[in-house]
Short mmCIF file of C-alpha atoms in Angstrom, two decimals:
data_model
loop_
_atom_site.label_atom_id
_atom_site.label_comp_id
_atom_site.label_asym_id
_atom_site.label_seq_id
_atom_site.Cartn_x
_atom_site.Cartn_y
_atom_site.Cartn_z
CA MET A 29 0.00 0.00 0.00
CA SER A 30 1.28 3.51 -0.78
CA GLY A 31 2.20 6.05 1.88
CA ASN A 32 -1.02 7.95 1.18
CA GLY A 33 -2.99 4.73 1.50
CA ASN A 34 -1.41 3.98 4.86
CA ALA A 35 -2.17 7.52 6.06
CA ALA A 36 -5.82 7.21 4.99
CA ALA A 37 -6.12 3.82 6.70
CA THR A 38 -4.62 5.26 9.87
CA ALA A 39 -7.02 8.19 9.77
CA GLU A 40 -9.97 5.81 9.49
CA GLU A 41 -8.68 3.60 12.30
CA ASN A 42 -8.23 6.62 14.57
CA SER A 43 -11.55 8.27 13.74
CA PRO A 44 -14.44 8.08 16.23
CA LYS A 45 -16.77 5.23 15.25
CA MET A 46 -20.38 5.74 14.18
CA ARG A 47 -20.74 9.20 15.69
CA VAL A 48 -22.84 11.95 14.20
CA ILE A 49 -20.62 14.99 13.74
CA ARG A 50 -22.64 18.19 13.93
CA VAL A 51 -21.06 21.42 12.72
CA GLY A 52 -22.23 24.89 13.78
CA THR A 53 -21.93 28.02 11.67
CA ARG A 54 -23.26 31.55 11.48
CA LYS A 55 -26.15 32.40 9.17
CA SER A 56 -24.25 34.19 6.45
CA GLN A 57 -23.11 33.20 2.99
CA LEU A 58 -19.44 33.71 3.88
CA ALA A 59 -19.73 31.70 7.09
CA ARG A 60 -21.34 28.86 5.14
CA ILE A 61 -18.61 28.91 2.50
CA GLN A 62 -15.93 28.85 5.19
CA THR A 63 -17.62 25.99 7.03
CA ASP A 64 -18.05 24.04 3.81
CA SER A 65 -14.35 24.43 3.02
CA VAL A 66 -13.42 23.00 6.42
CA VAL A 67 -15.81 20.09 5.94
CA ALA A 68 -14.30 19.44 2.51
CA THR A 69 -10.83 19.22 4.03
CA LEU A 70 -12.03 16.84 6.73
CA LYS A 71 -13.66 14.70 4.07
CA ALA A 72 -10.43 14.58 2.08
CA SER A 73 -8.55 13.51 5.23
CA TYR A 74 -11.08 10.74 5.94
CA PRO A 75 -11.97 9.47 2.44
CA GLY A 76 -13.71 6.30 3.65
CA LEU A 77 -16.58 7.98 5.47
CA GLN A 78 -20.23 7.38 4.59
CA PHE A 79 -22.43 10.45 4.56
CA GLU A 80 -26.13 10.18 5.18
CA ILE A 81 -28.13 13.36 4.80
CA SER A 82 -31.33 14.42 6.46
CA GLU A 83 -32.67 17.96 6.50
CA PHE A 84 -33.72 19.78 9.64
CA SER A 85 -36.44 21.75 7.82
CA GLY A 86 -38.04 18.56 6.52
CA LYS A 87 -37.29 19.28 2.86
CA GLU A 88 -35.50 16.33 1.23
CA TRP A 89 -32.15 16.54 -0.52
CA LYS A 90 -30.41 13.98 -2.72
CA LEU A 91 -28.37 11.50 -0.69
CA MET A 92 -25.69 11.10 -3.35
CA GLY A 93 -25.02 12.33 -6.87
CA SER A 94 -24.94 15.86 -8.19
CA PRO A 95 -23.91 18.62 -5.79
CA VAL A 96 -26.72 20.77 -4.45
CA PRO A 97 -26.35 24.35 -5.78
CA ARG A 98 -25.32 26.78 -3.05
CA GLU A 99 -28.30 29.05 -3.70
CA GLU A 100 -30.76 26.17 -3.14
CA ARG A 101 -29.54 25.32 0.34
CA THR A 102 -31.77 26.36 3.25
CA GLN A 103 -30.57 28.30 6.25
CA HIS A 104 -31.46 25.71 8.91
CA PHE A 105 -30.68 22.05 8.36
CA TRP A 106 -29.11 18.93 9.81
CA LEU A 107 -26.78 16.77 7.75
CA CYS A 108 -25.62 13.63 9.50
CA LEU A 109 -22.14 12.15 9.11
CA TYR A 110 -21.75 8.48 9.99
CA LEU A 111 -18.16 7.36 10.27
CA LYS A 112 -18.13 4.15 8.24
CA PRO A 113 -15.63 3.34 5.44
CA VAL A 114 -17.17 3.34 1.94
CA PRO A 115 -15.92 4.68 -1.41
CA LEU A 116 -17.46 8.04 -2.33
CA PRO A 117 -17.60 9.76 -5.74
CA GLN A 118 -15.36 12.82 -5.88
CA ASP A 119 -18.24 15.18 -6.75
CA SER A 120 -20.50 14.13 -3.88
CA PHE A 121 -19.39 16.62 -1.24
CA TRP A 122 -22.10 19.26 -1.57
CA ALA A 123 -24.74 16.56 -1.55
CA ALA A 124 -23.31 15.10 1.62
CA PRO A 125 -21.53 17.43 4.03
CA THR A 126 -21.50 16.89 7.79
CA SER A 127 -24.40 17.80 10.03
CA GLU A 128 -24.56 21.56 10.00
CA VAL A 129 -26.50 24.03 12.16
CA ALA A 130 -26.74 27.68 11.09
CA MET A 131 -27.72 30.40 13.56
CA SER A 132 -27.56 34.13 14.07
CA THR A 133 -25.16 35.64 16.60
CA THR A 134 -25.28 38.90 18.55
CA GLY A 135 -22.99 40.51 15.98
CA ASP A 136 -25.32 39.45 13.17
CA LYS A 137 -28.42 40.86 14.87
CA ILE A 138 -27.16 44.29 16.01
CA LEU A 139 -26.45 46.10 12.77
CA ASP A 140 -27.11 49.74 13.70
CA THR A 141 -24.20 50.06 16.14
CA ALA A 142 -20.45 50.03 15.52
CA LEU A 143 -18.82 46.77 16.61
CA SER A 144 -16.52 48.64 18.98
CA LYS A 145 -19.49 50.06 20.91
CA ILE A 146 -21.61 46.95 21.47
CA GLY A 147 -19.53 45.91 24.48
CA GLU A 148 -19.49 42.16 23.83
CA LYS A 149 -16.24 40.19 23.69
CA SER A 150 -17.87 37.31 21.79
CA LEU A 151 -20.10 39.11 19.30
CA PHE A 152 -19.96 36.40 16.65
CA THR A 153 -19.28 33.35 18.82
CA LYS A 154 -21.43 33.36 22.00
CA GLU A 155 -24.55 31.71 20.60
CA LEU A 156 -22.50 29.05 18.85
CA GLU A 157 -20.64 28.34 22.09
CA HIS A 158 -24.00 27.87 23.83
CA ALA A 159 -24.81 25.19 21.26
CA LEU A 160 -21.44 23.53 21.95
CA GLU A 161 -22.04 23.68 25.69
CA LYS A 162 -25.47 22.05 25.33
CA ASN A 163 -23.96 19.33 23.13
CA GLU A 164 -26.14 20.42 20.23
CA VAL A 165 -23.08 20.69 17.97
CA ASP A 166 -19.62 19.09 18.10
CA LEU A 167 -17.55 21.77 16.42
CA VAL A 168 -17.96 25.32 15.19
CA VAL A 169 -16.12 27.09 12.38
CA HIS A 170 -15.21 30.73 12.99
CA SER A 171 -13.17 33.46 11.39
CA LEU A 172 -10.25 33.34 13.82
CA LYS A 173 -10.25 37.12 14.21
CA ASP A 174 -13.73 36.85 15.79
CA LEU A 175 -12.51 34.54 18.58
CA PRO A 176 -11.36 36.31 21.76
CA THR A 177 -7.91 35.44 23.09
CA VAL A 178 -9.49 34.11 26.30
CA LEU A 179 -12.22 31.55 25.63
CA PRO A 180 -14.95 30.59 28.10
CA PRO A 181 -14.08 27.60 30.33
CA GLY A 182 -14.59 24.26 28.62
CA PHE A 183 -13.84 25.42 25.08
CA THR A 184 -10.73 25.40 22.94
CA ILE A 185 -9.67 26.12 19.37
CA GLY A 186 -8.94 22.61 18.14
CA ALA A 187 -7.64 23.61 14.71
CA ILE A 188 -6.36 26.62 12.80
CA CYS A 189 -6.59 26.16 9.05
CA LYS A 190 -4.14 27.45 6.46
CA ARG A 191 -4.34 31.20 6.27
CA GLU A 192 -5.51 33.01 3.17
CA ASN A 193 -4.40 36.54 2.29
CA PRO A 194 -4.64 38.40 5.64
CA HIS A 195 -4.44 41.91 4.20
CA ASP A 196 -7.28 44.39 3.84
CA ALA A 197 -8.72 45.33 0.45
CA VAL A 198 -10.42 48.43 -0.91
CA VAL A 199 -13.63 48.03 -2.89
CA PHE A 200 -14.59 51.15 -4.82
CA HIS A 201 -17.94 52.56 -5.83
CA PRO A 202 -18.48 51.86 -9.57
CA LYS A 203 -17.81 55.50 -10.45
CA PHE A 204 -14.39 55.34 -8.78
CA VAL A 205 -13.16 52.04 -10.22
CA GLY A 206 -9.49 52.46 -11.19
CA LYS A 207 -8.79 54.86 -8.33
CA THR A 208 -6.74 54.22 -5.19
CA LEU A 209 -7.27 55.64 -1.71
CA GLU A 210 -4.55 58.17 -2.48
CA THR A 211 -6.24 59.37 -5.67
CA LEU A 212 -9.82 59.56 -4.34
CA PRO A 213 -11.19 63.12 -4.32
CA GLU A 214 -10.84 65.29 -1.22
CA LYS A 215 -13.42 64.49 1.50
CA SER A 216 -14.40 61.18 -0.08
CA VAL A 217 -16.12 58.94 2.46
CA VAL A 218 -14.68 55.46 3.07
CA GLY A 219 -16.69 52.89 5.01
CA THR A 220 -15.24 50.51 7.57
CA SER A 221 -16.55 48.81 10.69
CA SER A 222 -13.05 48.65 12.22
CA LEU A 223 -11.36 51.17 14.52
CA ARG A 224 -8.06 49.53 13.57
CA ARG A 225 -8.50 50.31 9.89
CA ALA A 226 -9.88 53.80 10.44
CA ALA A 227 -7.05 54.84 12.78
CA GLN A 228 -4.29 53.67 10.45
CA LEU A 229 -5.86 54.99 7.27
CA GLN A 230 -6.77 58.40 8.70
CA ARG A 231 -3.09 58.82 9.50
CA LYS A 232 -2.01 57.70 6.02
CA PHE A 233 -4.77 59.39 3.99
CA PRO A 234 -5.83 62.57 5.86
CA HIS A 235 -7.79 63.87 2.86
CA LEU A 236 -10.40 61.12 3.34
CA GLU A 237 -13.30 60.75 5.81
CA PHE A 238 -14.02 57.40 7.45
CA ARG A 239 -17.48 56.29 8.60
CA SER A 240 -18.84 53.11 10.12
CA ILE A 241 -20.61 50.64 7.87
CA ARG A 242 -22.22 47.43 9.21
CA GLY A 243 -23.75 44.29 7.77
CA ASN A 244 -22.44 41.15 6.14
CA LEU A 245 -20.36 41.36 2.97
CA ASN A 246 -23.41 41.25 0.71
CA THR A 247 -25.11 44.06 2.64
CA ARG A 248 -22.04 46.30 2.70
CA LEU A 249 -21.40 45.87 -1.01
CA ARG A 250 -25.04 46.66 -1.74
CA LYS A 251 -24.81 49.84 0.37
CA LEU A 252 -21.68 50.84 -1.54
CA ASP A 253 -23.11 50.21 -5.00
CA GLU A 254 -26.70 51.41 -4.55
CA GLN A 255 -26.18 54.42 -2.30
CA GLN A 256 -24.06 57.49 -2.86
CA GLU A 257 -22.72 57.77 0.71
CA PHE A 258 -19.49 55.83 0.26
CA SER A 259 -16.76 56.22 -2.35
CA ALA A 260 -15.14 53.00 -1.16
CA ILE A 261 -15.27 50.46 1.65
CA ILE A 262 -12.53 48.42 3.34
CA LEU A 263 -12.99 44.66 3.65
CA ALA A 264 -10.82 41.65 4.40
CA THR A 265 -9.26 40.30 1.21
CA ALA A 266 -9.74 36.70 2.40
CA GLY A 267 -13.50 37.12 2.69
CA LEU A 268 -13.80 38.59 -0.80
CA GLN A 269 -11.70 35.77 -2.23
CA ARG A 270 -13.73 33.08 -0.48
CA MET A 271 -16.92 34.61 -1.87
CA GLY A 272 -15.42 34.53 -5.37
CA TRP A 273 -15.47 38.32 -5.67
CA HIS A 274 -11.88 38.78 -6.79
CA ASN A 275 -12.99 41.29 -9.42
CA ARG A 276 -14.24 43.70 -6.72
CA VAL A 277 -10.79 44.11 -5.18
CA GLY A 278 -9.60 47.52 -6.32
CA GLN A 279 -6.57 47.82 -4.05
CA ILE A 280 -4.73 45.59 -1.59
CA LEU A 281 -3.44 47.48 1.44
CA HIS A 282 0.14 46.61 2.32
CA PRO A 283 1.42 46.60 5.94
CA GLU A 284 2.97 50.05 5.62
CA GLU A 285 -0.50 51.37 4.78
CA CYS A 286 -2.67 49.22 7.07
CA MET A 287 -1.63 46.26 9.18
CA TYR A 288 -4.26 43.58 9.68
CA ALA A 289 -6.26 42.24 12.61
CA VAL A 290 -4.98 39.43 14.81
CA GLY A 291 -5.88 36.12 13.15
CA GLN A 292 -7.30 37.75 10.02
CA GLY A 293 -7.48 35.40 7.03
CA ALA A 294 -7.40 32.22 9.12
CA LEU A 295 -10.26 29.95 10.18
CA GLY A 296 -10.50 28.50 13.68
CA VAL A 297 -12.42 25.37 14.66
CA GLU A 298 -13.80 25.62 18.20
CA VAL A 299 -14.63 22.44 20.12
CA ARG A 300 -15.25 21.26 23.66
CA ALA A 301 -11.88 21.13 25.39
CA LYS A 302 -12.43 17.63 26.81
CA ASP A 303 -13.91 16.05 23.67
CA GLN A 304 -10.79 14.12 22.71
CA ASP A 305 -12.43 12.30 19.79
CA ILE A 306 -13.34 15.58 18.09
CA LEU A 307 -9.98 17.14 18.97
CA ASP A 308 -8.27 14.20 17.25
CA LEU A 309 -10.61 14.50 14.28
CA VAL A 310 -10.04 18.21 13.65
CA GLY A 311 -6.33 18.11 14.51
CA VAL A 312 -5.54 17.22 10.89
CA LEU A 313 -6.69 20.72 9.92
CA HIS A 314 -3.83 22.51 11.74
CA ASP A 315 -1.49 24.39 9.42
CA PRO A 316 1.80 24.69 11.37
CA GLU A 317 2.94 28.05 9.96
CA THR A 318 -0.48 29.65 10.35
CA LEU A 319 -0.72 28.21 13.86
CA LEU A 320 2.60 29.70 14.98
CA ARG A 321 1.91 33.08 13.42
CA CYS A 322 -1.53 33.26 15.04
CA ILE A 323 -0.26 32.13 18.46
CA ALA A 324 2.24 35.01 18.36
CA GLU A 325 -0.45 37.48 17.26
CA ARG A 326 -2.98 36.33 19.85
CA ALA A 327 -0.37 36.39 22.64
CA PHE A 328 0.51 39.96 21.64
CA LEU A 329 -3.13 41.08 21.72
CA ARG A 330 -3.90 39.21 24.93
CA HIS A 331 -0.94 40.71 26.80
CA LEU A 332 -1.93 44.19 25.63
CA GLU A 333 -5.51 43.48 26.77
CA GLY A 334 -6.69 44.74 23.40
CA GLY A 335 -9.86 43.97 21.46
CA CYS A 336 -12.22 45.46 18.90
CA SER A 337 -12.72 48.59 21.06
CA VAL A 338 -9.12 49.74 20.52
CA PRO A 339 -6.92 50.04 17.40
CA VAL A 340 -4.38 47.17 17.54
CA ALA A 341 -2.86 45.61 14.43
CA VAL A 342 -0.19 43.10 13.47
CA HIS A 343 1.87 41.67 10.64
CA THR A 344 3.69 38.34 10.80
CA ALA A 345 5.98 36.39 8.49
CA MET A 346 8.01 33.19 8.62
CA LYS A 347 11.35 33.18 6.79
CA ASP A 348 14.43 30.98 7.11
CA GLY A 349 13.45 29.62 10.51
CA GLN A 350 12.61 33.08 11.87
CA LEU A 351 9.18 34.26 12.95
CA TYR A 352 8.83 38.02 12.49
CA LEU A 353 6.09 39.86 14.37
CA THR A 354 5.26 43.53 13.88
CA GLY A 355 2.63 45.03 16.15
CA GLY A 356 1.20 48.46 16.66
CA VAL A 357 -1.32 50.50 18.65
CA TRP A 358 -2.97 53.73 17.57
CA SER A 359 -5.08 56.50 19.00
CA LEU A 360 -8.61 56.63 17.55
CA ASP A 361 -7.70 59.40 15.09
CA GLY A 362 -4.36 57.81 14.22
CA SER A 363 -2.36 60.83 15.37
CA ASP A 364 -0.50 58.87 18.04
CA SER A 365 0.96 55.41 17.53
CA ILE A 366 3.67 52.97 18.57
CA GLN A 367 4.95 50.23 16.25
CA GLU A 368 7.78 47.77 16.75
CA THR A 369 9.07 44.53 15.22
CA MET A 370 10.66 41.55 16.93
CA GLN A 371 11.72 38.13 15.73
CA ALA A 372 12.37 34.70 17.21
CA THR A 373 14.13 31.59 15.98
CA ILE A 374 11.72 28.68 15.74
CA HIS A 375 13.40 25.32 16.40
CA VAL A 376 11.23 22.32 15.55
CA PRO A 377 12.17 19.32 17.76
CA ALA A 378 13.05 16.04 16.02
CA GLN A 379 10.13 14.33 17.71
CA HIS A 380 7.17 15.23 19.85
CA GLU A 381 5.43 13.06 22.38
CA ASP A 382 1.68 13.45 22.30
CA GLY A 383 -0.18 13.09 25.54
CA PRO A 384 -2.27 14.86 28.16
CA GLU A 385 -0.90 18.01 29.75
CA ASP A 386 -2.14 20.01 32.70
CA ASP A 387 -2.80 23.04 30.49
CA PRO A 388 -2.39 22.15 26.80
CA GLN A 389 -3.90 25.43 25.59
CA LEU A 390 -1.89 28.42 24.45
CA VAL A 391 -3.99 31.59 23.98
CA GLY A 392 -7.05 29.38 23.64
CA ILE A 393 -5.53 26.97 21.10
CA THR A 394 -4.93 23.22 21.50
CA ALA A 395 -2.48 21.65 19.03
CA ARG A 396 -1.15 18.42 20.47
CA ASN A 397 -0.01 17.19 17.08
CA ILE A 398 2.33 20.18 16.64
CA PRO A 399 5.64 20.30 18.60
CA ARG A 400 5.23 22.26 21.83
CA GLY A 401 8.56 24.09 21.61
CA PRO A 402 7.71 26.24 18.58
CA GLN A 403 4.31 27.05 20.05
CA LEU A 404 5.89 28.34 23.26
CA ALA A 405 8.47 30.33 21.27
CA ALA A 406 5.68 31.96 19.26
CA GLN A 407 3.72 32.80 22.40
CA ASN A 408 6.81 34.26 24.07
CA LEU A 409 7.48 36.40 21.00
CA GLY A 410 4.00 37.90 21.21
CA ILE A 411 4.35 38.59 24.93
CA SER A 412 7.80 40.14 24.48
CA LEU A 413 6.60 42.49 21.75
CA ALA A 414 3.60 43.52 23.86
CA ASN A 415 5.91 44.25 26.78
CA LEU A 416 8.12 46.37 24.52
CA LEU A 417 5.15 48.46 23.38
CA LEU A 418 3.86 48.78 26.93
CA SER A 419 7.25 50.05 28.03
CA LYS A 420 7.00 52.77 25.37
CA GLY A 421 3.56 54.01 26.44
CA ALA A 422 1.10 51.73 24.64
CA LYS A 423 -1.10 51.38 27.73
CA ASN A 424 -1.79 55.09 27.84
CA ILE A 425 -2.70 55.20 24.13
CA LEU A 426 -5.07 52.25 24.51
CA ASP A 427 -6.65 53.58 27.71
CA VAL A 428 -7.41 56.92 26.07
CA ALA A 429 -8.76 55.17 22.97
CA ARG A 430 -11.12 53.08 25.13
CA GLN A 431 -12.35 56.11 27.04
CA LEU A 432 -12.99 58.12 23.87
CA ASN A 433 -14.73 55.19 22.18
CA ASP A 434 -16.98 54.63 25.21
CA ALA A 435 -17.82 58.34 25.40
CA HIS A 436 -19.06 58.63 21.81
#
C-alpha cells in the first residue's frame, strides 16, 4: 500500500466510530462557504466515510449524486455524518456534508451600532458556544479574528486552518473604479466597521473621511453600490476571495498602509476542550505556519488586553526559521501610535510526544499534534513584543482610545 494509503487507513482507524458529527456556523453566505471548506478538508482527510443526509427543515435533498447548488440550500438544516468506510464519488461533497447548524449571533443581529461600541467580547461566537455547551453541535467554524484570546471555560480552538491573504482590500464605488485611496477626491467617504482600519488609514490618507458601515459582505457591497454615501469600503481580502469576488478588489493594502487584525485570514475550529475524539478529528486541519503566526499574534493582543474597542494591528511572516512579528497600537484618530518589530528563531524538535498536559492550551488553542517548543516560542514572541510596546507608552494610548470610544 502507498504512503497515502497507509495515512488514509490510519485516519480511518483513529476516527471516532459511528458518531454523528454536527457542525455549527453563522447564518451568512461567507460563514457557510468557510464551514463548507473545512468540511471538505475533513472529508479529504477521511476518504472512507459514509455520509447520510437528512434535513432539519423537513425538505429532502439527494443523498448522493450531483452537488446541491449553493443558492438552493436552506438556512437551517441537519446533515448527518456516519463514520463508516465506503468509497465516495469525488463530486458528492455538496450533496453530503456533515451535520450543520446555522444560527444568528449577537454581531449578526445588532447592525445599527459600531462593533466597537456593542460591548461584547464574543459578538460572533457566543450563541455558537452555547450550542457547543449544550452538546447540540460538536464543532464550530469561525473566522479566527472573531474569537477572543481568552475563551470561556470548557472550550478550545482545536484547529487553525491554512491562512488566506490576511491583508485588507479596498472596494470602490463603480464610479471610482481604477482609483486608489490616495487618488480619491478630497473628503471622499470610506466605510469601515473597524477602529483599527480607520485609525491607520486616517493617518495615512488625511484627505479622506471614514465612517462606520455594518452588515455582512453582501449588505455592505449593496450599500456601496446602490447608495451614494461611500466612495469606497474596506474589507478583508480573504472574505472577498472566499466569496469569489476577486474582481471587486480595487486595491490591496500593504502593511505600511494598514496592518491587519490578529488572526485575520485564518479559520478557527472551536470544540469542547475535553472532547478528545473531536480534537483528534479536527487536529488534521492545523497548518503549522499559520498556527505559529496566530499564536504570536494572539499572545501579543492578549498581553496588551486589546480587542475590537481599541486600534491594535499586526503583521507576521516566517522566513528561514525566523518568525517576524510587527505590532502596533494607535489613537482613535491615528495621530499617536507605537509600532515595533521583533523576531524569534523557531526550532522544531526532532520528535514530539503526544499526551495529556495540565494546560495544553496556548492563547485558547490546542495543538497536540504540533511540537510544543515552537508554540511556546511563538507565544513568548508575542508577549515580548507587547511588553516592549507597553514600556513605550502603549497602555496610555489604549486607555485613552477606550475612554474616547466609550464616550461617543
